[in-house]
């Protein structure tokens, strides 16, 4: 029986338990709702929870654990000489068995022990599925009888149900934590695996990025995994993006909050924010198809050699995408500066722009720095624009017209196509991802800290 | 008062009149600086708006052409001997029949091509590779046509399409063109005979992936994206609301809740590609879920959307006035009843607005989907969320990388369709807020 079918059965049983529980409560009270502690649906939910929750937990555990156990049993039952094979040969055998089990076509001739193992895996899986169906549905039935037997007019069904619901809420809010734990653990695990093949100092301080193909790694010519060129590309492109986004974002925020008429503001602010809502793949396409060729043609007409995928193109487009982040955050911060400071400045005879430059900006500066840092972390983690517009050659260059590459581009390029999870060529992506995660996390925490501290200052 | 004032004015009158404005030049320059500063502000805004307009105009100008596709009207003799040998008309024989031969015969007759093989090859190149599929669909929909000669509209090849749309220059030397002089002459003749014209390109919305631009469509991507949005709705909304209710209504302020809160704020700012790595390591490698499946993409996107839903829900729960809670508690409701019967219904518009905005963001997200194998060449519609599919933004990414000229306009059209979905979702969010938001 498939797990989906079992799930459906359990859900049906849950529904039936609700009805039965509700009826039974009414029956025990002799049809008088007032004799009951809680209202009838609570009794129904009480029985339904007993029927469904233990069974569903078991089902979930089973679905997760069963394949691993079956895998292990099958692997241990392979002949000794096969188990003694080197890891890459062994993984090939396992792939063949997996293909046989799934009924896919296999390449080359299949050894007899693989056929045998596949048959064993299939029979084990079939047995396990039946065992699961019996156990899960049995548990649901036991839960149902247990819950139904406890129904009595004095049972505080509502309190029980509400306590269960509260635990449900706690579990949901723990998912946020679990996600972070999942991110850190999964990447840490694969990163450590990577560092067992490539020393960390070669990764963090290496000046050359040349991973080779995963097949090439086998015959001794290991690739080089230097982080520095990728990090430089990321920083370089982010820098160009900030050179576009910070002045434009800041100036438009100042104009909108200090000068613009209310109706102008009501129209222009949402229009600018559309820029942040456009999917990044659209910016990537625009950079690739319009801006890149445009910059190349302009460069050619003044005698500069501009690559079609250049740091400049990616940086400018990314800068445009980030304008709304800078402007709306700065807008909030500028509005938080108290009017009294401005009035004081006007009273001394300063013009409006002098007030802004000498009074409002210095007062708002920490908050603006915070918002710029948030924008930087956004730029560092941006993927699609750089994948499409920045190129793939990892170079340490200062020339904005040359193509550079970034950490995110390499994560994508190392993880698309055929994957092999025990080659450093694939695993390096997780090390890159962990580096990216750590950098953006620190930037975010620091920036949020600054912004919050600043906000409290004038409250 | 007047006594003391008089000597003062007298004393002042004795002195030389003081200039009210000390240095006109300096004031002028200060005012000029003021005007310049304003101009910078206007220029910055103008740059942003210009870029926005440029982007949209470029996309529309490039993309609207893809809504039409050059089609050819051929009088095809649906020869019974070819289609249903032995008079057997059933699905299997009709599916396997050689429609290309029928189309080629019809094309030869129309153009008057003899038996010269080079000439024939050039003539056949005018037809799309997928034209036989189109004819098959027509015949299978109405088998009574077999044995008759019927006029059908089938797609012309991408080269003909670009020629009709004026996207390739006719005056290049012949060896630099994809179409030879003879082929261009045929195309002109067909156009003059009213047999070749641009018609609405339904395939763009319906078909799956194809390496022939004229047959490529976004059907699979649209369905894949819809499955993903369904998964996001079914997981991120309940979990996010539950988490927000707990944090806002039940949780004591302690280290545990502080930790959750910091976590949620940080998750909202984690780069999207990191979620892709999570999906690859946990969902694909650890749990062994299928690659390219919308259900995995949906789960990854719902983890990304979760913080958005939680933050929006908390804000709208906070906006429900305490008096409502107190009134319900006062008539004997339990805390859970207060929340489910009163607070959540009142907060619902805000929650839904936040969810829709979060989903709109998830719909446009590409990077994490690249890592879990959504970059796939999928021809058939996915029957369930566990079957391989692509997503709208991923389809855009794939088409953007295709070398053919015809894919440029299709990419732009795909982007316009994606943007249309986003605009509809955001407009729904705004309407919901306008219509149902209450102020106490």
PDB file of C-alpha atoms in Angstrom, chain B residues 228-421:
ATOM      1  CA  UNK B 228       4.125  25.584  -6.698  1.00  0.00           C
ATOM      2  CA  UNK B 229       1.874  28.442  -5.681  1.00  0.00           C
ATOM      3  CA  UNK B 230      -0.661  25.870  -4.466  1.00  0.00           C
ATOM      4  CA  UNK B 231       1.989  24.206  -2.304  1.00  0.00           C
ATOM      5  CA  UNK B 232       3.072  27.600  -0.960  1.00  0.00           C
ATOM      6  CA  UNK B 233      -0.514  28.506  -0.131  1.00  0.00           C
ATOM      7  CA  UNK B 234      -1.208  25.181   1.576  1.00  0.00           C
ATOM      8  CA  UNK B 235       1.963  25.180   3.674  1.00  0.00           C
ATOM      9  CA  UNK B 236       3.183  28.738   4.247  1.00  0.00           C
ATOM     10  CA  UNK B 237      -0.237  30.192   5.075  1.00  0.00           C
ATOM     11  CA  UNK B 238      -1.336  27.804   7.882  1.00  0.00           C
ATOM     12  CA  UNK B 239       2.131  27.410   9.369  1.00  0.00           C
ATOM     13  CA  UNK B 240       2.851  31.131   9.157  1.00  0.00           C
ATOM     14  CA  UNK B 241      -0.460  32.100  10.740  1.00  0.00           C
ATOM     15  CA  UNK B 242      -0.025  29.530  13.515  1.00  0.00           C
ATOM     16  CA  UNK B 243       3.500  30.731  14.251  1.00  0.00           C
ATOM     17  CA  UNK B 244       2.383  34.356  14.289  1.00  0.00           C
ATOM     18  CA  UNK B 245      -0.567  33.594  16.591  1.00  0.00           C
ATOM     19  CA  UNK B 246       1.729  31.806  18.995  1.00  0.00           C
ATOM     20  CA  UNK B 247       4.322  34.579  19.021  1.00  0.00           C
ATOM     21  CA  UNK B 248       1.773  37.363  19.296  1.00  0.00           C
ATOM     22  CA  UNK B 249      -0.829  35.880  21.662  1.00  0.00           C
ATOM     23  CA  UNK B 250       0.695  33.064  23.690  1.00  0.00           C
ATOM     24  CA  UNK B 251       4.438  33.326  23.928  1.00  0.00           C
ATOM     25  CA  UNK B 252       5.932  34.825  27.046  1.00  0.00           C
ATOM     26  CA  UNK B 253       8.720  37.286  26.386  1.00  0.00           C
ATOM     27  CA  UNK B 254      11.747  35.172  27.045  1.00  0.00           C
ATOM     28  CA  UNK B 255      14.935  34.034  25.387  1.00  0.00           C
ATOM     29  CA  UNK B 256      13.206  31.350  23.339  1.00  0.00           C
ATOM     30  CA  UNK B 257      10.751  33.761  21.724  1.00  0.00           C
ATOM     31  CA  UNK B 258      13.493  36.344  21.215  1.00  0.00           C
ATOM     32  CA  UNK B 259      15.485  33.687  19.407  1.00  0.00           C
ATOM     33  CA  UNK B 260      12.507  32.829  17.184  1.00  0.00           C
ATOM     34  CA  UNK B 261      11.948  36.480  16.438  1.00  0.00           C
ATOM     35  CA  UNK B 262      15.555  37.225  15.486  1.00  0.00           C
ATOM     36  CA  UNK B 263      15.474  34.089  13.404  1.00  0.00           C
ATOM     37  CA  UNK B 264      12.407  35.111  11.453  1.00  0.00           C
ATOM     38  CA  UNK B 265      13.819  38.549  10.719  1.00  0.00           C
ATOM     39  CA  UNK B 266      17.041  36.999   9.503  1.00  0.00           C
ATOM     40  CA  UNK B 267      15.327  34.363   7.404  1.00  0.00           C
ATOM     41  CA  UNK B 268      13.551  37.164   5.564  1.00  0.00           C
ATOM     42  CA  UNK B 269      16.951  38.505   4.506  1.00  0.00           C
ATOM     43  CA  UNK B 270      18.772  35.255   3.679  1.00  0.00           C
ATOM     44  CA  UNK B 271      19.741  35.186  -0.031  1.00  0.00           C
ATOM     45  CA  UNK B 272      17.276  33.085  -1.980  1.00  0.00           C
ATOM     46  CA  UNK B 273      19.970  30.841  -3.422  1.00  0.00           C
ATOM     47  CA  UNK B 274      20.761  29.597   0.076  1.00  0.00           C
ATOM     48  CA  UNK B 275      17.221  28.226   0.248  1.00  0.00           C
ATOM     49  CA  UNK B 276      17.992  26.380  -2.970  1.00  0.00           C
ATOM     50  CA  UNK B 277      21.018  24.770  -1.312  1.00  0.00           C
ATOM     51  CA  UNK B 278      18.783  23.809   1.611  1.00  0.00           C
ATOM     52  CA  UNK B 279      16.275  22.233  -0.742  1.00  0.00           C
ATOM     53  CA  UNK B 280      19.004  20.334  -2.571  1.00  0.00           C
ATOM     54  CA  UNK B 281      20.654  19.021   0.597  1.00  0.00           C
ATOM     55  CA  UNK B 282      17.537  18.275   2.664  1.00  0.00           C
ATOM     56  CA  UNK B 283      14.631  17.605   0.331  1.00  0.00           C
ATOM     57  CA  UNK B 284      16.488  15.954  -2.549  1.00  0.00           C
ATOM     58  CA  UNK B 285      19.495  14.285  -0.935  1.00  0.00           C
ATOM     59  CA  UNK B 286      18.219  13.479   2.525  1.00  0.00           C
ATOM     60  CA  UNK B 287      14.544  12.771   1.900  1.00  0.00           C
ATOM     61  CA  UNK B 288      15.109  11.544  -1.644  1.00  0.00           C
ATOM     62  CA  UNK B 289      12.335  13.592  -3.217  1.00  0.00           C
ATOM     63  CA  UNK B 290      12.241  13.727  -7.036  1.00  0.00           C
ATOM     64  CA  UNK B 291      14.276  16.313  -8.932  1.00  0.00           C
ATOM     65  CA  UNK B 292      12.455  18.952 -11.050  1.00  0.00           C
ATOM     66  CA  UNK B 293       9.230  18.353  -9.133  1.00  0.00           C
ATOM     67  CA  UNK B 294       6.975  21.323  -8.394  1.00  0.00           C
ATOM     68  CA  UNK B 295       6.306  19.966  -4.902  1.00  0.00           C
ATOM     69  CA  UNK B 296       9.972  20.420  -3.929  1.00  0.00           C
ATOM     70  CA  UNK B 297      10.082  23.855  -5.537  1.00  0.00           C
ATOM     71  CA  UNK B 298       6.901  24.742  -3.688  1.00  0.00           C
ATOM     72  CA  UNK B 299       8.335  23.640  -0.344  1.00  0.00           C
ATOM     73  CA  UNK B 300      11.509  25.653  -0.880  1.00  0.00           C
ATOM     74  CA  UNK B 301       9.500  28.709  -1.892  1.00  0.00           C
ATOM     75  CA  UNK B 302       7.183  28.324   1.104  1.00  0.00           C
ATOM     76  CA  UNK B 303      10.144  28.348   3.456  1.00  0.00           C
ATOM     77  CA  UNK B 304      11.090  31.637   1.793  1.00  0.00           C
ATOM     78  CA  UNK B 305       7.558  32.988   2.027  1.00  0.00           C
ATOM     79  CA  UNK B 306       7.064  31.925   5.631  1.00  0.00           C
ATOM     80  CA  UNK B 307       8.777  34.963   7.221  1.00  0.00           C
ATOM     81  CA  UNK B 308       6.702  37.300   5.025  1.00  0.00           C
ATOM     82  CA  UNK B 309       3.463  35.639   6.140  1.00  0.00           C
ATOM     83  CA  UNK B 310       4.510  35.636   9.790  1.00  0.00           C
ATOM     84  CA  UNK B 311       5.485  39.304   9.762  1.00  0.00           C
ATOM     85  CA  UNK B 312       2.271  40.362   7.983  1.00  0.00           C
ATOM     86  CA  UNK B 313       0.086  38.251  10.286  1.00  0.00           C
ATOM     87  CA  UNK B 314       1.708  39.606  13.398  1.00  0.00           C
ATOM     88  CA  UNK B 315       1.181  43.163  12.210  1.00  0.00           C
ATOM     89  CA  UNK B 316      -2.499  42.611  11.486  1.00  0.00           C
ATOM     90  CA  UNK B 317      -3.103  40.709  14.746  1.00  0.00           C
ATOM     91  CA  UNK B 318      -1.504  43.603  16.587  1.00  0.00           C
ATOM     92  CA  UNK B 319      -3.909  45.976  14.843  1.00  0.00           C
ATOM     93  CA  UNK B 320      -6.979  44.249  16.333  1.00  0.00           C
ATOM     94  CA  UNK B 321      -7.889  46.391  19.359  1.00  0.00           C
ATOM     95  CA  UNK B 322      -7.620  44.809  22.833  1.00  0.00           C
ATOM     96  CA  UNK B 323     -11.219  45.775  23.574  1.00  0.00           C
ATOM     97  CA  UNK B 324     -12.423  42.997  21.246  1.00  0.00           C
ATOM     98  CA  UNK B 325     -10.371  40.405  23.075  1.00  0.00           C
ATOM     99  CA  UNK B 326     -11.504  41.695  26.428  1.00  0.00           C
ATOM    100  CA  UNK B 327     -15.167  41.681  25.438  1.00  0.00           C
ATOM    101  CA  UNK B 328     -14.947  38.066  24.275  1.00  0.00           C
ATOM    102  CA  UNK B 329     -13.033  36.991  27.380  1.00  0.00           C
ATOM    103  CA  UNK B 330     -15.646  38.839  29.420  1.00  0.00           C
ATOM    104  CA  UNK B 331     -18.496  36.684  28.111  1.00  0.00           C
ATOM    105  CA  UNK B 332     -16.595  33.532  28.938  1.00  0.00           C
ATOM    106  CA  UNK B 333     -14.677  32.595  25.805  1.00  0.00           C
ATOM    107  CA  UNK B 334     -11.397  30.772  26.247  1.00  0.00           C
ATOM    108  CA  UNK B 335      -8.229  32.292  24.869  1.00  0.00           C
ATOM    109  CA  UNK B 336      -8.257  29.938  21.895  1.00  0.00           C
ATOM    110  CA  UNK B 337     -11.889  30.809  21.192  1.00  0.00           C
ATOM    111  CA  UNK B 338     -11.097  34.519  21.351  1.00  0.00           C
ATOM    112  CA  UNK B 339      -8.426  34.012  18.739  1.00  0.00           C
ATOM    113  CA  UNK B 340     -10.248  31.679  16.363  1.00  0.00           C
ATOM    114  CA  UNK B 341     -13.670  33.354  16.627  1.00  0.00           C
ATOM    115  CA  UNK B 342     -12.709  37.010  16.823  1.00  0.00           C
ATOM    116  CA  UNK B 343      -9.076  37.999  16.344  1.00  0.00           C
ATOM    117  CA  UNK B 344      -8.282  35.927  13.257  1.00  0.00           C
ATOM    118  CA  UNK B 345     -11.455  36.819  11.295  1.00  0.00           C
ATOM    119  CA  UNK B 346     -10.755  40.483  11.928  1.00  0.00           C
ATOM    120  CA  UNK B 347      -7.106  40.113  10.974  1.00  0.00           C
ATOM    121  CA  UNK B 348      -7.873  38.029   7.897  1.00  0.00           C
ATOM    122  CA  UNK B 349      -7.687  40.791   5.234  1.00  0.00           C
ATOM    123  CA  UNK B 350      -4.235  41.806   6.450  1.00  0.00           C
ATOM    124  CA  UNK B 351      -3.086  38.196   6.567  1.00  0.00           C
ATOM    125  CA  UNK B 352      -4.310  37.491   3.046  1.00  0.00           C
ATOM    126  CA  UNK B 353      -2.750  40.699   1.708  1.00  0.00           C
ATOM    127  CA  UNK B 354       0.607  39.718   3.176  1.00  0.00           C
ATOM    128  CA  UNK B 355       0.293  36.190   1.851  1.00  0.00           C
ATOM    129  CA  UNK B 356      -0.533  37.314  -1.674  1.00  0.00           C
ATOM    130  CA  UNK B 357       2.424  39.702  -1.703  1.00  0.00           C
ATOM    131  CA  UNK B 358       4.684  36.947  -0.417  1.00  0.00           C
ATOM    132  CA  UNK B 359       3.399  34.576  -3.077  1.00  0.00           C
ATOM    133  CA  UNK B 360       3.929  37.151  -5.792  1.00  0.00           C
ATOM    134  CA  UNK B 361       7.538  37.385  -4.697  1.00  0.00           C
ATOM    135  CA  UNK B 362       7.831  33.606  -4.683  1.00  0.00           C
ATOM    136  CA  UNK B 363       6.349  33.392  -8.176  1.00  0.00           C
ATOM    137  CA  UNK B 364       9.157  35.514  -9.606  1.00  0.00           C
ATOM    138  CA  UNK B 365      11.919  33.696  -7.746  1.00  0.00           C
ATOM    139  CA  UNK B 366      14.348  31.772  -9.939  1.00  0.00           C
ATOM    140  CA  UNK B 367      17.655  31.082  -8.248  1.00  0.00           C
ATOM    141  CA  UNK B 368      16.620  28.374  -5.753  1.00  0.00           C
ATOM    142  CA  UNK B 369      14.696  26.553  -8.478  1.00  0.00           C
ATOM    143  CA  UNK B 370      17.841  26.256 -10.608  1.00  0.00           C
ATOM    144  CA  UNK B 371      19.501  24.205  -7.878  1.00  0.00           C
ATOM    145  CA  UNK B 372      16.679  21.695  -7.457  1.00  0.00           C
ATOM    146  CA  UNK B 373      16.648  20.826 -11.127  1.00  0.00           C
ATOM    147  CA  UNK B 374      13.732  22.863 -12.416  1.00  0.00           C
ATOM    148  CA  UNK B 375      15.906  23.739 -15.416  1.00  0.00           C
ATOM    149  CA  UNK B 376      14.467  20.897 -17.392  1.00  0.00           C
ATOM    150  CA  UNK B 377      13.282  20.245 -20.904  1.00  0.00           C
ATOM    151  CA  UNK B 378       9.734  19.129 -20.173  1.00  0.00           C
ATOM    152  CA  UNK B 379       7.414  18.487 -23.085  1.00  0.00           C
ATOM    153  CA  UNK B 380       4.452  16.839 -21.358  1.00  0.00           C
ATOM    154  CA  UNK B 381       2.147  18.450 -18.835  1.00  0.00           C
ATOM    155  CA  UNK B 382       2.841  17.336 -15.263  1.00  0.00           C
ATOM    156  CA  UNK B 383      -0.152  15.324 -14.061  1.00  0.00           C
ATOM    157  CA  UNK B 384       0.675  15.728 -10.380  1.00  0.00           C
ATOM    158  CA  UNK B 385       2.997  18.036  -8.436  1.00  0.00           C
ATOM    159  CA  UNK B 386       5.448  15.137  -8.214  1.00  0.00           C
ATOM    160  CA  UNK B 387       6.076  15.020 -11.978  1.00  0.00           C
ATOM    161  CA  UNK B 388       8.842  17.023 -13.654  1.00  0.00           C
ATOM    162  CA  UNK B 389       7.909  20.536 -14.649  1.00  0.00           C
ATOM    163  CA  UNK B 390       9.475  23.944 -15.038  1.00  0.00           C
ATOM    164  CA  UNK B 391       8.390  27.302 -13.680  1.00  0.00           C
ATOM    165  CA  UNK B 392       7.654  30.604 -15.421  1.00  0.00           C
ATOM    166  CA  UNK B 393      10.837  32.437 -14.367  1.00  0.00           C
ATOM    167  CA  UNK B 394      12.954  29.362 -15.087  1.00  0.00           C
ATOM    168  CA  UNK B 395      11.409  29.122 -18.559  1.00  0.00           C
ATOM    169  CA  UNK B 396      12.377  32.761 -19.084  1.00  0.00           C
ATOM    170  CA  UNK B 397      15.910  31.981 -17.971  1.00  0.00           C
ATOM    171  CA  UNK B 398      16.147  29.037 -20.353  1.00  0.00           C
ATOM    172  CA  UNK B 399      14.758  30.947 -23.331  1.00  0.00           C
ATOM    173  CA  UNK B 400      17.036  33.892 -22.592  1.00  0.00           C
ATOM    174  CA  UNK B 401      19.979  31.561 -23.063  1.00  0.00           C
ATOM    175  CA  UNK B 402      18.726  30.091 -26.349  1.00  0.00           C
ATOM    176  CA  UNK B 403      20.668  31.291 -29.376  1.00  0.00           C
ATOM    177  CA  UNK B 404      17.827  31.568 -31.934  1.00  0.00           C
ATOM    178  CA  UNK B 405      16.596  35.029 -32.819  1.00  0.00           C
ATOM    179  CA  UNK B 406      12.976  33.918 -32.429  1.00  0.00           C
ATOM    180  CA  UNK B 407      13.514  33.115 -28.769  1.00  0.00           C
ATOM    181  CA  UNK B 408      14.248  36.767 -27.962  1.00  0.00           C
ATOM    182  CA  UNK B 409      10.691  37.829 -28.678  1.00  0.00           C
ATOM    183  CA  UNK B 410       9.363  34.739 -26.923  1.00  0.00           C
ATOM    184  CA  UNK B 411      11.418  35.522 -23.826  1.00  0.00           C
ATOM    185  CA  UNK B 412      10.001  39.031 -23.780  1.00  0.00           C
ATOM    186  CA  UNK B 413       6.487  37.691 -24.211  1.00  0.00           C
ATOM    187  CA  UNK B 414       7.060  35.207 -21.383  1.00  0.00           C
ATOM    188  CA  UNK B 415       8.262  38.050 -19.181  1.00  0.00           C
ATOM    189  CA  UNK B 416       5.151  40.063 -20.034  1.00  0.00           C
ATOM    190  CA  UNK B 417       2.983  37.104 -19.037  1.00  0.00           C
ATOM    191  CA  UNK B 418       4.889  36.674 -15.764  1.00  0.00           C
ATOM    192  CA  UNK B 419       4.558  40.399 -15.068  1.00  0.00           C
ATOM    193  CA  UNK B 420       0.843  40.206 -15.849  1.00  0.00           C
ATOM    194  CA  UNK B 421       0.456  37.490 -13.196  1.00  0.00           C
TER     195      UNK B 421
END
